[in-house]
Short mmCIF file of C-alpha atoms in Angstrom, two decimals:
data_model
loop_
_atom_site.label_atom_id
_atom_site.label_comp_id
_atom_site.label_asym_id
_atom_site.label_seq_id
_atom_site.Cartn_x
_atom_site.Cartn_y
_atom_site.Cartn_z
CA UNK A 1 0.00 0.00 0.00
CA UNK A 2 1.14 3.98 -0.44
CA UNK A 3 1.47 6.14 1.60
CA UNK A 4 -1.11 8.73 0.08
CA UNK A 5 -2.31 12.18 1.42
CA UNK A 6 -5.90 13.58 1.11
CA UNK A 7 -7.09 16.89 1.31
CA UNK A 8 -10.56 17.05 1.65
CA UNK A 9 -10.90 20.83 1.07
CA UNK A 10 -7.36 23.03 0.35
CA UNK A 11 -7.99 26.51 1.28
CA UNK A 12 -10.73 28.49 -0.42
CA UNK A 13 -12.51 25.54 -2.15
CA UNK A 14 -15.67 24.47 -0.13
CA UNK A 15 -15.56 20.37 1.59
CA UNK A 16 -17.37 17.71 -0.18
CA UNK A 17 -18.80 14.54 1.86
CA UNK A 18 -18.44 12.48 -1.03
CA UNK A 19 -14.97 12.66 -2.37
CA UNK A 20 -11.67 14.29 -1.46
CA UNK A 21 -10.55 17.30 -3.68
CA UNK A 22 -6.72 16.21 -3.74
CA UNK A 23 -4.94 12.81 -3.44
CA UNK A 24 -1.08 12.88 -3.78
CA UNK A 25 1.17 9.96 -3.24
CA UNK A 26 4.03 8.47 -4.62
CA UNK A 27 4.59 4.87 -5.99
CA UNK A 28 3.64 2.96 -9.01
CA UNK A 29 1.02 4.79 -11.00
CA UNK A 30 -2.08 2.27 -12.22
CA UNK A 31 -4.75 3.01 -14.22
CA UNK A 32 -7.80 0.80 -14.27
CA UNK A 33 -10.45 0.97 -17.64
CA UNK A 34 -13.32 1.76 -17.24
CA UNK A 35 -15.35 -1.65 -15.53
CA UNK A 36 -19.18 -2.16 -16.17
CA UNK A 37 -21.66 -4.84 -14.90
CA UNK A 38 -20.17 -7.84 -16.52
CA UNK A 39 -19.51 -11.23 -14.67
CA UNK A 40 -16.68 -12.92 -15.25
CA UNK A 41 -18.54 -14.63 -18.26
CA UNK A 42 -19.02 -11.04 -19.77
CA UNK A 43 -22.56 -11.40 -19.23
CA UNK A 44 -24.76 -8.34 -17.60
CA UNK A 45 -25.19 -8.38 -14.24
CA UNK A 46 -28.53 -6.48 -13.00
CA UNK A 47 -30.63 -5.51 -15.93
CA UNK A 48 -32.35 -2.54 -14.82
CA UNK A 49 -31.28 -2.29 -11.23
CA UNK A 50 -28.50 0.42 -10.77
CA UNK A 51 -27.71 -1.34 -6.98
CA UNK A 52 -27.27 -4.60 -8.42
CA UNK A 53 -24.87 -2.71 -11.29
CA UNK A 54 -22.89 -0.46 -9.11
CA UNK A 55 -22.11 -3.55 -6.71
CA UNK A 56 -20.65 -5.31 -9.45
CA UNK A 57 -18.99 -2.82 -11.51
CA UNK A 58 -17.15 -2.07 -7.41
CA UNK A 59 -16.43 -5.93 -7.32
CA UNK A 60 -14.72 -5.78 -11.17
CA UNK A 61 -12.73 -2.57 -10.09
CA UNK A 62 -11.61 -4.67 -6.99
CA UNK A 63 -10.75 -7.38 -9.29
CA UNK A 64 -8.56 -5.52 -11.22
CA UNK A 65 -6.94 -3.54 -8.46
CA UNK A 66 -5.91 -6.61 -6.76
CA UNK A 67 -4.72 -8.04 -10.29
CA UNK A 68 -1.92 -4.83 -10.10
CA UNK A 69 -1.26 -5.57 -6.82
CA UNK A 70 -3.23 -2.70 -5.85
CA UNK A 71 -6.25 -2.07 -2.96
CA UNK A 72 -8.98 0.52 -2.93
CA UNK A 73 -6.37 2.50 -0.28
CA UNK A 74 -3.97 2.71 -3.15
CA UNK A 75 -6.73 4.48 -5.45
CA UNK A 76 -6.40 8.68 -6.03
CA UNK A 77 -9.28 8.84 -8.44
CA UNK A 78 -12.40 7.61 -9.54
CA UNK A 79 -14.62 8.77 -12.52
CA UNK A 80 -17.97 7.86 -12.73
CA UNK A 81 -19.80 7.74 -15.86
CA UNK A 82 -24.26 7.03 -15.31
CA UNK A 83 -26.77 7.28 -18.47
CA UNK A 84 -28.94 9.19 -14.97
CA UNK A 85 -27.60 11.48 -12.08
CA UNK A 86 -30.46 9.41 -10.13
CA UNK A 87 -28.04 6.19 -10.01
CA UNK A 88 -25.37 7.99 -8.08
CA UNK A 89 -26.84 6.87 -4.28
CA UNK A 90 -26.47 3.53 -5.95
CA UNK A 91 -22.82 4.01 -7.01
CA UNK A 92 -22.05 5.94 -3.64
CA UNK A 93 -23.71 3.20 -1.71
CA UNK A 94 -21.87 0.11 -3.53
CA UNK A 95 -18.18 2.43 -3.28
CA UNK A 96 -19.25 2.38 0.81
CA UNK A 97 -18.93 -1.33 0.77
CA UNK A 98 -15.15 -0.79 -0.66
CA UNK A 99 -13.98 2.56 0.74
CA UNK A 100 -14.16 3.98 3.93
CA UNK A 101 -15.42 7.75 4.23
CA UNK A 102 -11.69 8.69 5.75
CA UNK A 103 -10.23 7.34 2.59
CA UNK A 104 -12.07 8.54 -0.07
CA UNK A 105 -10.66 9.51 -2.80
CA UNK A 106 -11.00 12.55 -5.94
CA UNK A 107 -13.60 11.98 -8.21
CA UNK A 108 -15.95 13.03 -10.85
CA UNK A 109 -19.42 11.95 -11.85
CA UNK A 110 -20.42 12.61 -15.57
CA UNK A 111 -24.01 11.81 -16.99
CA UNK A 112 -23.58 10.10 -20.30
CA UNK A 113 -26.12 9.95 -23.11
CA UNK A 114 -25.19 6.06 -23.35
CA UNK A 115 -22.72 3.72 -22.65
CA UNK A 116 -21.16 1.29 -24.84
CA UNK A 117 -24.36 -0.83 -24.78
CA UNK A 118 -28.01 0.43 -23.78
CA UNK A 119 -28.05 -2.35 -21.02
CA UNK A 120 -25.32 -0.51 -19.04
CA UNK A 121 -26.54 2.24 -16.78
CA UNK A 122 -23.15 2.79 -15.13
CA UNK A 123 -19.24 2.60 -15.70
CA UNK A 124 -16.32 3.42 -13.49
CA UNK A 125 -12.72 3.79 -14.10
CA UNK A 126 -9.97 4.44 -10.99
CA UNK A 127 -6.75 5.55 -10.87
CA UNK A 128 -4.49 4.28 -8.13
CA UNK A 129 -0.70 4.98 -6.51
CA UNK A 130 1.05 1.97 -5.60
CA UNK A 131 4.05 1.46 -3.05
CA UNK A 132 7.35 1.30 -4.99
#
């Protein structure tokens, strides 16, 4: 694991609850592709249900963190990409089961007019900082 430093709000810029404005660290830089709700057959998991989406696109992230050699303390930044703003309790929810509110890291949330497939209601990528 890195040794990484958050800081929820530098000076002048207003605190968030759900993210930290800066994570710096140094170590092996990973980058993760974006992860949707596949199983490890590549079939959908969770038509319809953005929980049941979230918690498995959070499980595939985990997946490939651990396949770097990586944890979800080693990750700086997440982006999150949803077809509806309305799916974001679901993603914040399923990223609770992961990541610890004293560990969170930057992030964005983007709505998207689709995803690669019409089935897919949310995507995630991460970025993570890995000891040396």
């Amino acid at each position: 694991m890195s040794e990484l430093t958050r800081i929820p709000a530098p000076d002048g810029i207003a605190a968030s609850a759900q993210y930290s404005h800066v994570v710096l660290g140094t170590g092996r830089f990973v980058a993760i592709a974006g992860q949707l709700a596949l199983d490890e057959r590549g079939r959908l998991v969770g038509e319809g249900d953005p929980a049941a989406q979230a918690r498995q696109v959070f499980e595939n992230l985990r997946r490939c963190l651990a396949a770097a050699g990586a944890t979800f303390d080693d990750v700086v930044k997440l982006t999150y990409f949803v077809t509806d703003m309305a799916h974001m309790p679901a993603v914040r929810a399923a990223r609770a089961e992961h990541i610890p509110d004293d560990r969170l890291p930057a992030a964005s949330a983007v709505q998207v007019a689709a995803l690669v497939r019409p089935e897919f209601l949310i995507e995630v990528e991460a970025f993570a900082v890995v000891a040396p």
